[in-house]
Amino acid sequence: MLKIEGLAVEREERLLFSGLSVSLSAGEGLHIVGENGAGKTTLLRVLCGLTLQASGSISWCGQDVSVFREEYCSDLLYLGHKNANKTELNCRENLRLALGVLSVSDEAISDALHDAGLGLISHLPTRFLSQGQQRRLSLARLLLTKSKLWILDEPYVALDYKAIDWLDSHLERHLKSGGMLILTSHQTLTLSSKIRVLNLGEQHA
Amino acid sequence: MLKIEGLAVEREERLLFSGLSVSLSAGEGLHIVGENGAGKTTLLRVLCGLTLQASGSISWCGQDVSVFREEYCSDLLYLGHKNANKTELNCRENLRLALGVLSVSDEAISDALHDAGLGLISHLPTRFLSQGQQRRLSLARLLLTKSKLWILDEPYVALDYKAIDWLDSHLERHLKSGGMLILTSHQTLTLSSKIRVLNLGEQHA
Amino acid sequence: MHKMLWALFSRDMTLFMHRKQDVVTVLGFFLIAVALFPLGISSDPELLRTIAPGAIWIAALFSTVLALDRLFSEDLDDGTLEQQMLMPVPISLMLLVRLIAHWVITSLPIVLLAPIMGLQFGLAFNEIVILTLSLLVGTPILVLLGAIGAALTVGLKSSGGLVTLLLLPLYVPVLILGSSAVSSVMNGADVTAHFSLMGAALIISLVLSPFAVATALKITLD
Amino acid sequence: MHKMLWALFSRDMTLFMHRKQDVVTVLGFFLIAVALFPLGISSDPELLRTIAPGAIWIAALFSTVLALDRLFSEDLDDGTLEQQMLMPVPISLMLLVRLIAHWVITSLPIVLLAPIMGLQFGLAFNEIVILTLSLLVGTPILVLLGAIGAALTVGLKSSGGLVTLLLLPLYVPVLILGSSAVSSVMNGADVTAHFSLMGAALIISLVLSPFAVATALKITLD
Amino acid sequence: MSMTRRIPWMKYASASNFYPLADRLVPIFMGLALVLAVIGLYLGFVVAPIDYQQGNSYRIMFIHVPAAWMSMFIYLLLAMYAIISLVWRVKMADIMAYSLAPTGAMFTFIALLTGALWGRPTWGTYWIWDARLTSELLLLFLYLGYMGLYSAIPDRQRASRAAAFLAIVGAVNVPIIYFSVIWWNTLHQGSSFSFSEGASMTDAMLYALLLMALACWAYTIAVVLRRAQALILERKKVALWASQISKK
Ligand code: HEM
Ligand SMILES: Nc1ncnc2c1ncn2[C@@H]1O[C@H](COP(=O)(O)OP(=O)(O)OP(=O)(O)O)[C@@H](O)[C@H]1O
Ligand SMILES: Nc1ncnc2c1ncn2[C@@H]1O[C@H](COP(=O)(O)OP(=O)(O)OP(=O)(O)O)[C@@H](O)[C@H]1O
Ligand SMILES: [Mg+2]
Ligand SMILES: [Mg+2]
């Protein structure tokens, strides 16, 4: 479904990586690894269309993503280093906002928050949440979205071991139901599904 | 040297923890663990005097830290969730700024940056650095400081395995030379020195 | 589509409404800025009447600039801007909705308060009507043009001032048209020319600004 | 101690100097704000001369408020404020140094530029001298008082406006004293009373403000 | 654990004693305020003689002066409670301070408004920038700033401390208001009422003024107690939630 061909990315004359070709079909996952500064985050942003590649093409269901942007975006969920929570809103409001134009019932939101372990503090402005709680909140979107392609940048950061298990089980479920997943992480994955690994460092060398 | 007695911290009527008593002497380390939201970060901030405790006292070399603030601060190095780097300055300038009133030679700074793996990009404004590179930069302070007590909040976040080894070796060296260390981390530590563990969750129950 | 636009708009409104303070403070700034003129300059009623249109327009302009400062910068810092750029609607449309919401929250209150300010300066009824109308047509232009500057400078640390610097040349014609419309009425002159010019500028900026802002944002986010 | 203070000061200056933009934009804002008055109000030279002291003072006040907005908020966001609070020097001293550095960077250029602005408005030599002196004594007061408000509201999303609201009442006396000093000279009156009042206010705020700011910061950082 | 758990509840113990007490006091003071105000207004507007200089316009004094007094007294009280809450962290003091603010702001506003209305016939202008008027206006801004800051900070503990600090810093203003007529040569009337010299006005005027002042006090007490009750209830809810989450 997702097809990347001959992708190269440059930063100020410096080639981060080049000639990257990968494709991903339903139910597959891709774990991008590499040293600090290898260009993992940059690659994910390029895949989302937030950063421009120097050369190469990305297509989704056979259509170039830069042309069919809206169709691609409605299938895409991106979670970056930043949690994208508004500190002055509470968990509930933030989650609703994060879902964008998707309409979701109040109960579904409550359930998702409860599932993420934020049930009791869902009325607190998120500025008061701990780092891990904030990460959980932004991950709670995964429970409600209908997107097929998840692109997650270091989703495990700041999570305690319980939350890691929780996230793992949801990622499994997503893959089982035919979803696609691209993620980065410096920790070794504890997912039980097999996931392909793409090493950006080697790519680069 | 550091002595904590009967510490209790409240957030909006909610008791995060109470009756916490620990002491730490030269060469000892303390690893604070607990679930997301247990209050680890809050505890570290209280230890630095950035947040006020509800009750209890903290003393350094037998002196109450809230009274002898300057003396305590000159022995203290705190590294929070945030990297405390100015995005518009380059690595070199940031490091100099972070050292505060400590005067350090240019070579020492270059060496530290090189050691942190930032030698080649030390002229880049830090906004262009990857997450891991930014974390490395703020950790580079550890190589130049003369402080005895290091308080580090999740220092391993965003680091790749090489950087983790690098950090570990410096923490060891600090402990060997009689320094003290308090850190939080959700990952299991790979330090070879033995470090005491304080579980905030149990404390709380 | 119509439904989606409404969802977008109400989304922005919730967000803004949660910062009732923003409204209060922009208004407060406007009120105090207007109040400074009699204090700093003179309390002579005749002089005050003469400077009233300019003073109120300058205060409205400053308030707009102040509010624009936060149009994108917060969203960039907390990562929500990226998420908005990934919404499955055309970016320029999304931005148009945002700008309208922003105007409703930060400028409409100023327009509604202007008559009271006019009274304080001793303006006559028809002068107050023209003043309010000129702000009603003029402030959206300020917001639409200002957003281009805000988008170009978002992420730069000292964006606030830079925006002002980039934009004020564009703002000056609006300011002159707006305040001279009121002065013309004071002198019994015709103001249709002023309003047709401002109306044209409003329509052009309504059509073009969202695309310009979208392009600028894509460049700065890259 | 003396050495440490100098280290602190030069540290702040490097930081500020790296944002030459900040200087440029505050100055730009001031210049344009002053320039807006003839544009928005009137180009009648006699009228301009009358409003000149008020206009220049109001513009200086806005520029100060604009610059104050960033005094602590950025440092809070990126975590450097915490680090500064942990420096092994008394916090109030550290803050005093910072405020002086801030004044040197953001207000001194305005003071130095004021004579040119005065010329533009057709002020006489002695009027320009008084204008510049009044800004020289008055702007530090604005910065010192403003810092208290900035410290109390740092971290709040809509701090910019709230600061304005909290502070402008305190600023009004300074504005009135400053601009009326110039007007008095225009009317040939004595201005020692104005300056002795402003001087007293400056000394009091120099002594007390660092402590107030330190307390406020400790509270808001908690 | 059980030891430390008791601390917040002890603080609430005083609040829970306060609640029923306030329930009984509020109607009493409300009634008192009404009676005193009616008598005071009758004395002031009907019994007191017409002024040979100002005509009837001086009667606005019976509202202006008590309101002006109250605006300053309430601020001092607020600042005192602010000190108590900041230094000793007594939660009840914070509640009292916050309950006082709106009433104080109201009296300040009334003093400004009646003063302005009075100024028109006597000084020929609604407003001048004289020291007393300016400092009274500043007082209104201080009240508004206190309430604004309090509600702008989402964390209640921090909000109460920051606002308390602002209130204390602002207290410098009160002596300036009070002594402004002595320190500076202003348009505003000096003190015409002092116990040592006896009254410089007729008995009816004096009694009317005193009764009105007492009425304002009674009103303030009633309203502030009521407001404090509401705040206590609201915070109880938060405390309940907090204990729930701690049990988790
Ligand atoms: C907006 C305008 C005004 C303001 C803000 C204002 C403010 C105040 C304040 C704060 C006080 C109480 C101070 C004290 O007890 O010493 C006061 C008292 C008083 N004011 Fe005003 N005032 C205003 C206008 C006027 C005018 C126009 C008059 C009459 C000409 C007036 C007459 C008085 C008198 C007689 C007292 C009582 C003084 C005393 O017996 O202690 N005020 N005013
Ligand atoms: N303007 C620039 N000039 C030169 N190099 C740049 C520029 N912008 C970014 N870079 C480099 O591009 C790389 C970006 O890396 P990216 O953030 O994608 O790394 P990453 O693989 O996600 O690392 P991490 O594991 O630390 O998150 C960094 O090495 C950075 O130094
Ligand atoms: N104003 C407040 N009201 C209620 N609860 C609060 C408030 N401020 C903070 N908290 C709570 O205090 C806790 C703070 O936790 P802290 O940041 O110290 O956690 P942590 O142990 O560092 O967690 P993490 O592992 O996620 O970093 C959170 O549970 C948060 O919900
Ligand atoms: Mg990365
Ligand atoms: Mg933490």
GROMACS .gro file of C-alpha atoms in nm, chain B residues 20-167:
model
  148
  225LEU     CA    1   1.001   1.010   5.288
  226SER     CA    2   1.335   0.981   5.465
  227VAL     CA    3   1.655   0.901   5.281
  228SER     CA    4   2.015   0.994   5.318
  229LEU     CA    5   2.292   0.981   5.067
  230SER     CA    6   2.663   0.993   5.135
  231ALA     CA    7   2.968   1.036   4.916
  232GLY     CA    8   2.992   0.787   4.630
  233GLU     CA    9   2.634   0.671   4.660
  234GLY     CA   10   2.367   0.669   4.396
  235LEU     CA   11   1.989   0.660   4.422
  236HIS     CA   12   1.756   0.545   4.148
  237ILE     CA   13   1.402   0.666   4.193
  238VAL     CA   14   1.139   0.451   4.031
  239GLY     CA   15   0.762   0.458   4.020
  240GLU     CA   16   0.471   0.465   3.781
  241ASN     CA   17   0.390   0.754   3.554
  242GLY     CA   18   0.265   1.029   3.777
  243ALA     CA   19   0.405   0.881   4.097
  244GLY     CA   20   0.585   1.206   4.167
  245LYS     CA   21   0.944   1.135   4.069
  246THR     CA   22   0.995   1.459   3.883
  247THR     CA   23   0.823   1.649   4.159
  248LEU     CA   24   1.053   1.489   4.416
  249LEU     CA   25   1.363   1.589   4.221
  250ARG     CA   26   1.238   1.945   4.191
  251VAL     CA   27   1.172   1.958   4.562
  252LEU     CA   28   1.525   1.835   4.625
  253CYS     CA   29   1.655   2.123   4.416
  254GLY     CA   30   1.440   2.374   4.599
  255LEU     CA   31   1.237   2.455   4.288
  256THR     CA   32   0.914   2.327   4.441
  257LEU     CA   33   0.807   2.362   4.801
  258GLN     CA   34   0.741   2.059   5.013
  259ALA     CA   35   0.434   2.041   5.236
  260SER     CA   36   0.646   1.919   5.525
  261GLY     CA   37   0.983   1.768   5.597
  262SER     CA   38   1.335   1.897   5.567
  263ILE     CA   39   1.632   1.859   5.337
  264SER     CA   40   1.984   1.924   5.454
  265TRP     CA   41   2.318   1.927   5.279
  266CYS     CA   42   2.633   1.874   5.486
  267GLY     CA   43   2.420   1.929   5.792
  268GLN     CA   44   2.282   2.264   5.678
  269ASP     CA   45   1.921   2.326   5.583
  270VAL     CA   46   1.921   2.385   5.206
  271SER     CA   47   1.651   2.649   5.212
  272VAL     CA   48   1.869   2.860   5.440
  273PHE     CA   49   2.208   2.794   5.282
  274ARG     CA   50   2.075   2.809   4.929
  275GLU     CA   51   2.383   2.947   4.756
  276GLU     CA   52   2.619   2.696   4.916
  277TYR     CA   53   2.389   2.411   4.821
  278CYS     CA   54   2.342   2.534   4.466
  279SER     CA   55   2.714   2.556   4.406
  280ASP     CA   56   2.736   2.184   4.484
  281LEU     CA   57   2.430   2.092   4.282
  282LEU     CA   58   2.373   2.007   3.919
  283TYR     CA   59   2.016   1.951   3.804
  284LEU     CA   60   1.905   1.828   3.467
  285GLY     CA   61   1.532   1.820   3.408
  286HIS     CA   62   1.301   1.681   3.145
  287LYS     CA   63   1.379   1.987   2.940
  288ASN     CA   64   1.722   2.023   2.793
  289ALA     CA   65   1.769   2.389   2.881
  290ASN     CA   66   1.929   2.463   2.546
  291LYS     CA   67   1.864   2.785   2.360
  292THR     CA   68   1.755   2.682   2.013
  293GLU     CA   69   1.915   2.980   1.843
  294LEU     CA   70   2.260   2.929   1.992
  295ASN     CA   71   2.505   2.667   1.876
  296CYS     CA   72   2.637   2.381   2.090
  297ARG     CA   73   2.947   2.564   2.201
  298GLU     CA   74   2.760   2.875   2.314
  299ASN     CA   75   2.492   2.671   2.484
  300LEU     CA   76   2.743   2.474   2.682
  301ARG     CA   77   2.921   2.787   2.795
  302LEU     CA   78   2.593   2.941   2.900
  303ALA     CA   79   2.488   2.628   3.085
  304LEU     CA   80   2.803   2.637   3.294
  305GLY     CA   81   2.683   2.963   3.441
  306VAL     CA   82   2.937   3.155   3.639
  307LEU     CA   83   3.190   2.872   3.614
  308SER     CA   84   3.478   2.977   3.390
  309VAL     CA   85   3.601   2.710   3.153
  310SER     CA   86   3.854   2.727   2.874
  311ASP     CA   87   3.755   2.696   2.510
  312GLU     CA   88   3.952   2.376   2.467
  313ALA     CA   89   3.775   2.213   2.757
  314ILE     CA   90   3.445   2.294   2.591
  315SER     CA   91   3.559   2.158   2.255
  316ASP     CA   92   3.679   1.841   2.421
  317ALA     CA   93   3.351   1.792   2.604
  318LEU     CA   94   3.152   1.840   2.285
  319HIS     CA   95   3.375   1.601   2.101
  320ASP     CA   96   3.335   1.348   2.377
  321ALA     CA   97   2.957   1.381   2.354
  322GLY     CA   98   2.973   1.305   1.983
  323LEU     CA   99   2.883   1.660   1.885
  324GLY     CA  100   3.226   1.762   1.761
  325LEU     CA  101   3.125   1.783   1.397
  326ILE     CA  102   2.804   1.975   1.449
  327SER     CA  103   2.913   2.206   1.728
  328HIS     CA  104   2.856   2.512   1.512
  329LEU     CA  105   2.490   2.429   1.429
  330PRO     CA  106   2.211   2.617   1.609
  331THR     CA  107   2.061   2.354   1.836
  332ARG     CA  108   1.719   2.383   1.676
  333PHE     CA  109   1.860   2.169   1.395
  334LEU     CA  110   1.985   1.895   1.623
  335SER     CA  111   1.799   1.569   1.664
  336GLN     CA  112   1.638   1.488   1.999
  337GLY     CA  113   1.923   1.263   2.098
  338GLN     CA  114   2.183   1.519   2.002
  339GLN     CA  115   2.008   1.782   2.212
  340ARG     CA  116   2.003   1.549   2.509
  341ARG     CA  117   2.372   1.474   2.460
  342LEU     CA  118   2.445   1.844   2.458
  343SER     CA  119   2.276   1.902   2.789
  344LEU     CA  120   2.455   1.599   2.932
  345ALA     CA  121   2.789   1.739   2.816
  346ARG     CA  122   2.772   1.970   3.117
  347LEU     CA  123   2.846   1.670   3.334
  348LEU     CA  124   3.196   1.655   3.190
  349LEU     CA  125   3.287   2.004   3.299
  350THR     CA  126   3.101   2.064   3.621
  351LYS     CA  127   3.260   2.047   3.963
  352SER     CA  128   2.932   1.984   4.145
  353LYS     CA  129   2.917   1.696   4.390
  354LEU     CA  130   2.548   1.620   4.374
  355TRP     CA  131   2.397   1.533   4.038
  356ILE     CA  132   2.020   1.518   4.007
  357LEU     CA  133   1.916   1.386   3.668
  358ASP     CA  134   1.557   1.342   3.550
  359GLU     CA  135   1.537   1.066   3.291
  360PRO     CA  136   1.885   1.125   3.148
  361TYR     CA  137   1.864   0.824   2.916
  362VAL     CA  138   1.564   0.944   2.718
  363ALA     CA  139   1.630   0.979   2.344
  364LEU     CA  140   1.985   0.844   2.369
  365ASP     CA  141   2.104   0.567   2.139
  366TYR     CA  142   2.295   0.271   2.283
  367LYS     CA  143   2.637   0.431   2.227
  368ALA     CA  144   2.536   0.742   2.410
  369ILE     CA  145   2.395   0.535   2.695
  370ASP     CA  146   2.732   0.366   2.736
  371TRP     CA  147   2.904   0.700   2.726
  372LEU     CA  148   2.676   0.842   2.993
   0.00000   0.00000   0.00000
